[in-house]
Coordinates of C-alpha atoms in Angstrom, one line a residue:
X1 CA -16.2 -33.1 -1.5
X2 CA -16.7 -34.2 -5.1
X3 CA -17.0 -30.6 -6.3
X4 CA -15.7 -29.6 -9.7
X5 CA -15.6 -25.9 -10.6
X6 CA -14.9 -24.1 -13.8
X7 CA -13.5 -20.5 -13.6
X8 CA -13.1 -19.3 -17.2
X9 CA -9.8 -17.3 -17.5
X10 CA -10.0 -13.8 -18.7
X11 CA -13.5 -13.2 -17.3
X12 CA -15.5 -11.5 -14.6
X13 CA -16.8 -14.4 -12.5
X14 CA -19.5 -14.0 -9.8
X15 CA -19.6 -16.7 -7.0
X16 CA -23.2 -16.7 -5.6
X17 CA -25.4 -18.5 -3.1
X18 CA -27.2 -18.1 0.2
X19 CA -25.3 -17.1 3.3
X20 CA -23.1 -19.9 4.6
X21 CA -23.2 -21.8 1.3
X22 CA -19.4 -21.9 1.0
X23 CA -18.7 -18.9 -1.3
X24 CA -15.9 -17.4 0.8
X25 CA -14.4 -20.8 1.6
X26 CA -14.2 -21.7 -2.1
X27 CA -12.7 -18.4 -3.2
X28 CA -10.4 -17.5 -0.2
X29 CA -9.6 -20.8 1.5
X30 CA -9.3 -23.0 -1.7
X31 CA -8.5 -20.8 -4.7
X32 CA -6.5 -18.1 -2.9
X33 CA -4.6 -20.7 -0.8
X34 CA -3.9 -22.9 -3.9
X35 CA -2.5 -20.0 -5.9
X36 CA -0.5 -18.5 -3.0
X37 CA 2.8 -19.5 -4.7
X38 CA 1.8 -17.8 -8.0
X39 CA 2.9 -19.7 -11.1
X40 CA 4.0 -22.7 -8.9
X41 CA 0.4 -23.3 -7.7
X42 CA 0.0 -26.3 -5.4
X43 CA -3.5 -27.6 -4.6
X44 CA -4.8 -26.6 -1.1
X45 CA -8.2 -27.7 0.0
X46 CA -8.8 -29.5 -3.3
X47 CA -7.5 -32.5 -5.2
X48 CA -6.1 -30.8 -8.3
X49 CA -6.0 -27.6 -10.3
X50 CA -6.0 -27.4 -14.0
X51 CA -5.4 -24.2 -16.0
X52 CA -4.2 -23.3 -19.5
X53 CA -1.6 -20.7 -18.4
X54 CA -0.3 -19.7 -15.0
X55 CA -1.3 -16.3 -13.6
X56 CA 1.4 -13.7 -13.2
X57 CA 0.2 -13.1 -9.6
X58 CA -2.7 -13.6 -7.3
X59 CA -4.1 -10.6 -5.5
X60 CA -6.8 -10.3 -2.9
X61 CA -8.9 -7.2 -3.2
X62 CA -8.0 -5.7 0.1
X63 CA -4.3 -5.8 -0.8
X64 CA -4.7 -3.7 -4.0
X65 CA -4.5 -0.5 -1.9
X66 CA -1.5 0.5 0.2
X67 CA -0.8 -2.0 3.0
X68 CA 0.4 0.8 5.2
X69 CA -2.0 1.6 8.0
X70 CA -0.7 5.2 8.1
X71 CA -1.4 5.8 4.4
X72 CA -4.0 8.4 3.5
X73 CA -6.6 8.4 0.7
X74 CA -4.8 11.3 -1.1
X75 CA -1.4 9.6 -1.1
X76 CA -2.8 6.2 -2.1
X77 CA -4.8 7.8 -4.9
X78 CA -1.7 9.5 -6.2
X79 CA -3.0 13.1 -5.9
X80 CA -1.0 14.3 -2.9
X81 CA 2.0 15.4 -5.0
X82 CA -0.2 17.6 -7.2
X83 CA -1.7 19.2 -4.1
X84 CA 1.7 19.9 -2.6
X85 CA 3.0 21.4 -5.9
X86 CA 0.0 23.7 -6.1
X87 CA 0.8 25.0 -2.6
X88 CA 4.5 25.4 -3.4
X89 CA 3.5 27.5 -6.5
X90 CA 1.6 30.1 -4.4
X91 CA 3.2 33.5 -3.9
X92 CA 3.4 32.9 -0.1
X93 CA 5.3 29.7 -0.5
X94 CA 7.6 31.1 -3.2
X95 CA 8.4 34.1 -1.0
X96 CA 9.4 31.7 1.8
X97 CA 11.5 29.5 -0.6
X98 CA 9.3 26.5 0.2
X99 CA 9.3 23.5 -2.1
X100 CA 6.5 20.9 -2.5
X101 CA 8.0 18.6 0.2
X102 CA 7.5 21.4 2.8
X103 CA 3.8 20.5 2.7
X104 CA 4.4 16.9 3.6
X105 CA 3.1 16.2 7.1
X106 CA 6.3 14.4 8.0
X107 CA 8.7 17.1 6.7
X108 CA 10.8 19.1 9.2
X109 CA 10.0 22.8 8.9
X110 CA 6.4 22.3 7.8
X111 CA 5.2 19.8 10.3
X112 CA 4.1 20.3 13.9
X113 CA 7.1 19.3 16.0
X114 CA 5.1 18.5 19.0
X115 CA 3.4 15.5 17.3
X116 CA 6.0 15.2 14.5
X117 CA 3.3 15.6 11.9
X118 CA 1.0 12.8 13.1
X119 CA -1.7 15.1 14.5
X120 CA -1.9 13.0 17.7
X121 CA 0.2 12.5 20.8
X122 CA 0.5 9.4 23.0
X123 CA -0.6 9.7 26.6
X124 CA 0.6 7.1 29.1
X125 CA -2.0 5.6 31.4
X126 CA -1.5 3.7 34.6
X127 CA -2.3 -0.1 34.1
X128 CA -3.7 0.6 30.6
X129 CA -2.2 0.9 27.1
X130 CA -1.1 4.3 25.9
X131 CA -4.0 6.5 24.5
X132 CA -3.7 8.6 21.3
X133 CA -5.2 12.0 21.7
X134 CA -5.4 15.0 19.3
X135 CA -2.4 17.2 19.4
X136 CA -3.3 20.5 21.1
X137 CA -0.4 22.4 19.5
X138 CA -1.7 21.9 15.9
X139 CA -5.3 20.9 16.7
X140 CA -4.7 17.6 14.9
X141 CA -3.6 19.0 11.6
X142 CA 0.0 17.9 11.8
X143 CA 1.3 21.2 10.5
X144 CA 2.8 24.2 12.2
X145 CA 1.1 27.7 12.2
X146 CA 3.4 29.2 9.5
X147 CA 2.6 26.4 7.1
X148 CA -1.1 26.7 7.7
X149 CA -0.9 30.4 7.0
X150 CA -0.2 29.5 3.3
X151 CA -3.4 29.2 1.4
X152 CA -4.4 27.9 -2.1
X153 CA -7.8 28.7 -3.4
X154 CA -8.5 30.2 0.1
X155 CA -7.7 27.0 1.9
X156 CA -4.8 25.8 4.0
X157 CA -3.2 22.4 3.4
X158 CA -5.1 21.0 6.4
X159 CA -8.4 22.3 5.1
X160 CA -7.7 20.8 1.6
X161 CA -7.1 17.4 3.3
X162 CA -10.4 17.7 5.0
X163 CA -12.2 18.0 1.7
X164 CA -13.9 15.0 0.1
X165 CA -12.8 13.5 -3.1
X166 CA -16.0 15.0 -4.8
X167 CA -15.1 18.5 -3.5
X168 CA -11.5 18.2 -4.5
X169 CA -12.6 17.6 -8.1
X170 CA -13.6 21.3 -8.2
X171 CA -10.3 22.4 -6.7
X172 CA -7.6 20.5 -8.5
X173 CA -6.4 21.5 -11.9
X174 CA -3.9 18.8 -12.7
X175 CA -5.4 16.5 -15.4
X176 CA -3.7 13.4 -14.0
X177 CA -4.9 14.1 -10.5
X178 CA -8.4 14.8 -11.7
X179 CA -8.5 11.5 -13.6
X180 CA -7.5 9.7 -10.5
X181 CA -10.2 11.5 -8.4
X182 CA -12.9 10.7 -10.9
X183 CA -11.8 7.1 -10.7
X184 CA -12.6 7.1 -7.0
X185 CA -15.9 8.8 -7.6
X186 CA -16.7 6.1 -10.3
X187 CA -16.3 3.4 -7.7
X188 CA -18.6 5.2 -5.2
X189 CA -15.9 6.7 -3.0
X190 CA -16.5 10.4 -3.7
X191 CA -17.4 10.9 0.0
X192 CA -14.0 9.9 1.4
X193 CA -11.8 12.7 2.8
X194 CA -8.5 13.2 1.1
X195 CA -6.7 13.0 4.5
X196 CA -8.6 10.0 5.7
X197 CA -6.3 7.2 6.8
X198 CA -6.8 3.8 5.1
X199 CA -7.0 2.2 8.5
X200 CA -10.5 3.8 8.9
X201 CA -11.9 2.3 5.7
X202 CA -14.0 -0.8 5.5
X203 CA -12.9 -3.9 3.6
X204 CA -15.2 -3.0 0.7
X205 CA -13.9 0.6 0.6
X206 CA -10.3 -0.6 0.5
X207 CA -11.1 -3.0 -2.3
X208 CA -12.8 -0.3 -4.4
X209 CA -10.0 2.1 -3.7
X210 CA -7.4 -0.4 -4.9
X211 CA -9.4 -1.3 -8.0
X212 CA -9.7 2.4 -8.9
X213 CA -6.0 2.9 -8.6
X214 CA -4.8 -0.3 -10.2
X215 CA -6.8 0.4 -13.4
X216 CA -5.5 3.9 -13.4
X217 CA -1.9 2.7 -13.2
X218 CA -2.2 0.1 -16.0
X219 CA -1.2 -2.7 -13.7
X220 CA -3.7 -5.2 -15.0
X221 CA -2.6 -8.2 -17.1
X222 CA -2.8 -12.0 -16.4
X223 CA -3.5 -11.6 -12.7
X224 CA -6.0 -13.5 -10.7
X225 CA -7.9 -11.0 -8.6
X226 CA -10.2 -12.2 -5.8
X227 CA -12.8 -9.8 -4.4
X228 CA -15.2 -10.1 -1.5
X229 CA -18.5 -8.2 -2.1
X230 CA -17.0 -5.0 -3.5
X231 CA -20.6 -3.7 -4.1
X232 CA -21.3 -3.8 -0.3
X233 CA -23.0 -0.5 0.7
X234 CA -23.2 0.8 -2.8
X235 CA -26.3 2.4 -4.4
X236 CA -27.4 0.5 -7.6
X237 CA -26.2 3.5 -9.7
X238 CA -22.8 3.1 -8.1
X239 CA -22.7 -0.6 -8.8
X240 CA -23.5 0.2 -12.4
X241 CA -20.4 2.5 -12.5
X242 CA -18.2 -0.1 -10.8
X243 CA -18.8 -3.0 -13.2
X244 CA -17.3 -1.3 -16.3
X245 CA -14.1 -0.6 -14.3
X246 CA -13.9 -4.3 -13.5
X247 CA -14.4 -5.2 -17.1
X248 CA -11.5 -2.9 -17.9
X249 CA -9.3 -5.1 -15.9
X250 CA -10.7 -8.2 -17.7
X251 CA -10.0 -6.6 -21.1
X252 CA -6.4 -5.9 -20.0
X253 CA -5.9 -9.6 -19.2
X254 CA -7.0 -10.1 -15.6
X255 CA -9.3 -12.8 -14.3
X256 CA -11.7 -11.6 -11.5
X257 CA -13.4 -14.0 -9.1
X258 CA -15.9 -12.1 -7.0
X259 CA -18.1 -13.2 -4.1
X260 CA -21.3 -11.3 -4.7
X261 CA -24.9 -11.0 -3.8
X262 CA -25.9 -7.8 -5.7
X263 CA -28.2 -8.9 -8.6
X264 CA -27.1 -5.9 -10.8
X265 CA -23.5 -7.0 -10.4
X266 CA -24.2 -10.7 -11.0
X267 CA -26.2 -10.0 -14.1
X268 CA -23.2 -8.1 -15.6
X269 CA -20.8 -10.9 -14.9
X270 CA -19.4 -13.1 -17.7
X271 CA -19.9 -16.3 -15.7
X272 CA -21.7 -17.4 -12.5
X273 CA -20.8 -20.2 -10.1
X274 CA -23.8 -20.8 -7.7
X275 CA -23.3 -22.7 -4.4
X276 CA -25.9 -24.2 -2.1
X277 CA -28.5 -25.5 -1.7
X278 CA -28.5 -24.1 1.8
X279 CA -26.0 -22.9 4.4
X280 CA -23.7 -24.7 6.8
X281 CA -23.5 -28.5 6.4
X282 CA -26.1 -28.4 3.7
X283 CA -24.0 -26.0 1.6
X284 CA -20.8 -26.4 -0.4
X285 CA -22.4 -28.0 -3.5
X286 CA -22.1 -26.5 -7.0
X287 CA -25.8 -25.9 -7.9
X288 CA -25.1 -24.3 -11.3
X289 CA -22.4 -22.8 -13.5
X290 CA -22.9 -20.7 -16.6
X291 CA -23.7 -17.2 -18.0
X292 CA -26.1 -15.0 -16.0
X293 CA -28.7 -15.7 -18.7
X294 CA -28.4 -19.4 -18.3
X295 CA -28.5 -19.2 -14.5
X296 CA -31.7 -17.2 -14.8
X297 CA -33.4 -20.1 -16.5
X298 CA -32.8 -22.2 -13.4
X299 CA -35.8 -20.9 -11.5
X300 CA -35.6 -24.0 -9.3
X301 CA -32.6 -22.3 -7.6
X302 CA -32.8 -19.3 -5.3
X303 CA -30.2 -17.4 -7.4
X304 CA -31.8 -18.4 -10.7
X305 CA -35.2 -17.3 -9.5
X306 CA -33.9 -14.0 -8.2
X307 CA -32.0 -13.3 -11.4
X308 CA -35.1 -14.2 -13.5
X309 CA -37.1 -11.6 -11.6
X310 CA -34.3 -9.0 -11.9
X311 CA -34.0 -9.5 -15.6
X312 CA -37.8 -9.5 -16.0
X313 CA -38.1 -13.1 -17.1
X314 CA -40.7 -14.2 -14.6

């Protein structure tokens, strides 16, 4: 109670503090809940909200990517159509009269009819929920043998879908598809397989996938985007590549509020809101607000001391 927070619109804002200090509560249970109704924001978990202009929408990071649990990396990244067109252009496919949609796993004629293109079949078990097992007929590929006999660059459609984003960059010629794949590599997702389902991705991976795609589609502009540790699991070099992408969204008009612990990320933010002083009941207080440089001067705070060391100021 008694907490006043400033979130400068049109900036990259890092919310910091020790574990349990209230970062996620502030961002996702107060800010996200308060702006749930978009322009008609009603305070939730706080007394009042004051802003210069309403946001066009409020988006949580994990919702930037496709909400469909059956969606694949390639389809979400917008490169699947280019792959299917490449297969349809092969002499084998032209001789069969196949179009690009023949290489869709759900398309009749190209798919495995035993599993209907899913690659798995359901097995009923006594007293237990049904189990999903790999389809023996297509060995989990989702395609029939005739479709798999068609190759592009020496690979079947199933083998291409097994390739990583990084490997696919050397295969695909479409300029637009290449740009999208390089976006994924930029946010540290070069290791993902093209055919990997989004349901297998971690929260941080889904956030970064969504960020890569939303910047590529030009969807930014006056949104409030809330992210939860998008740097989780990333090498410092990957963090350094992620931050410019976030600044692209800011330059396009978005406001980003990010719960973060990575000092490289925090030092590149426009504004920092630090919570503490400890976790649990001794947390939830605003310890400092300001630019990363200003916070680094507060060596009496854990975040300030860590930032000062990171920036070489102590």
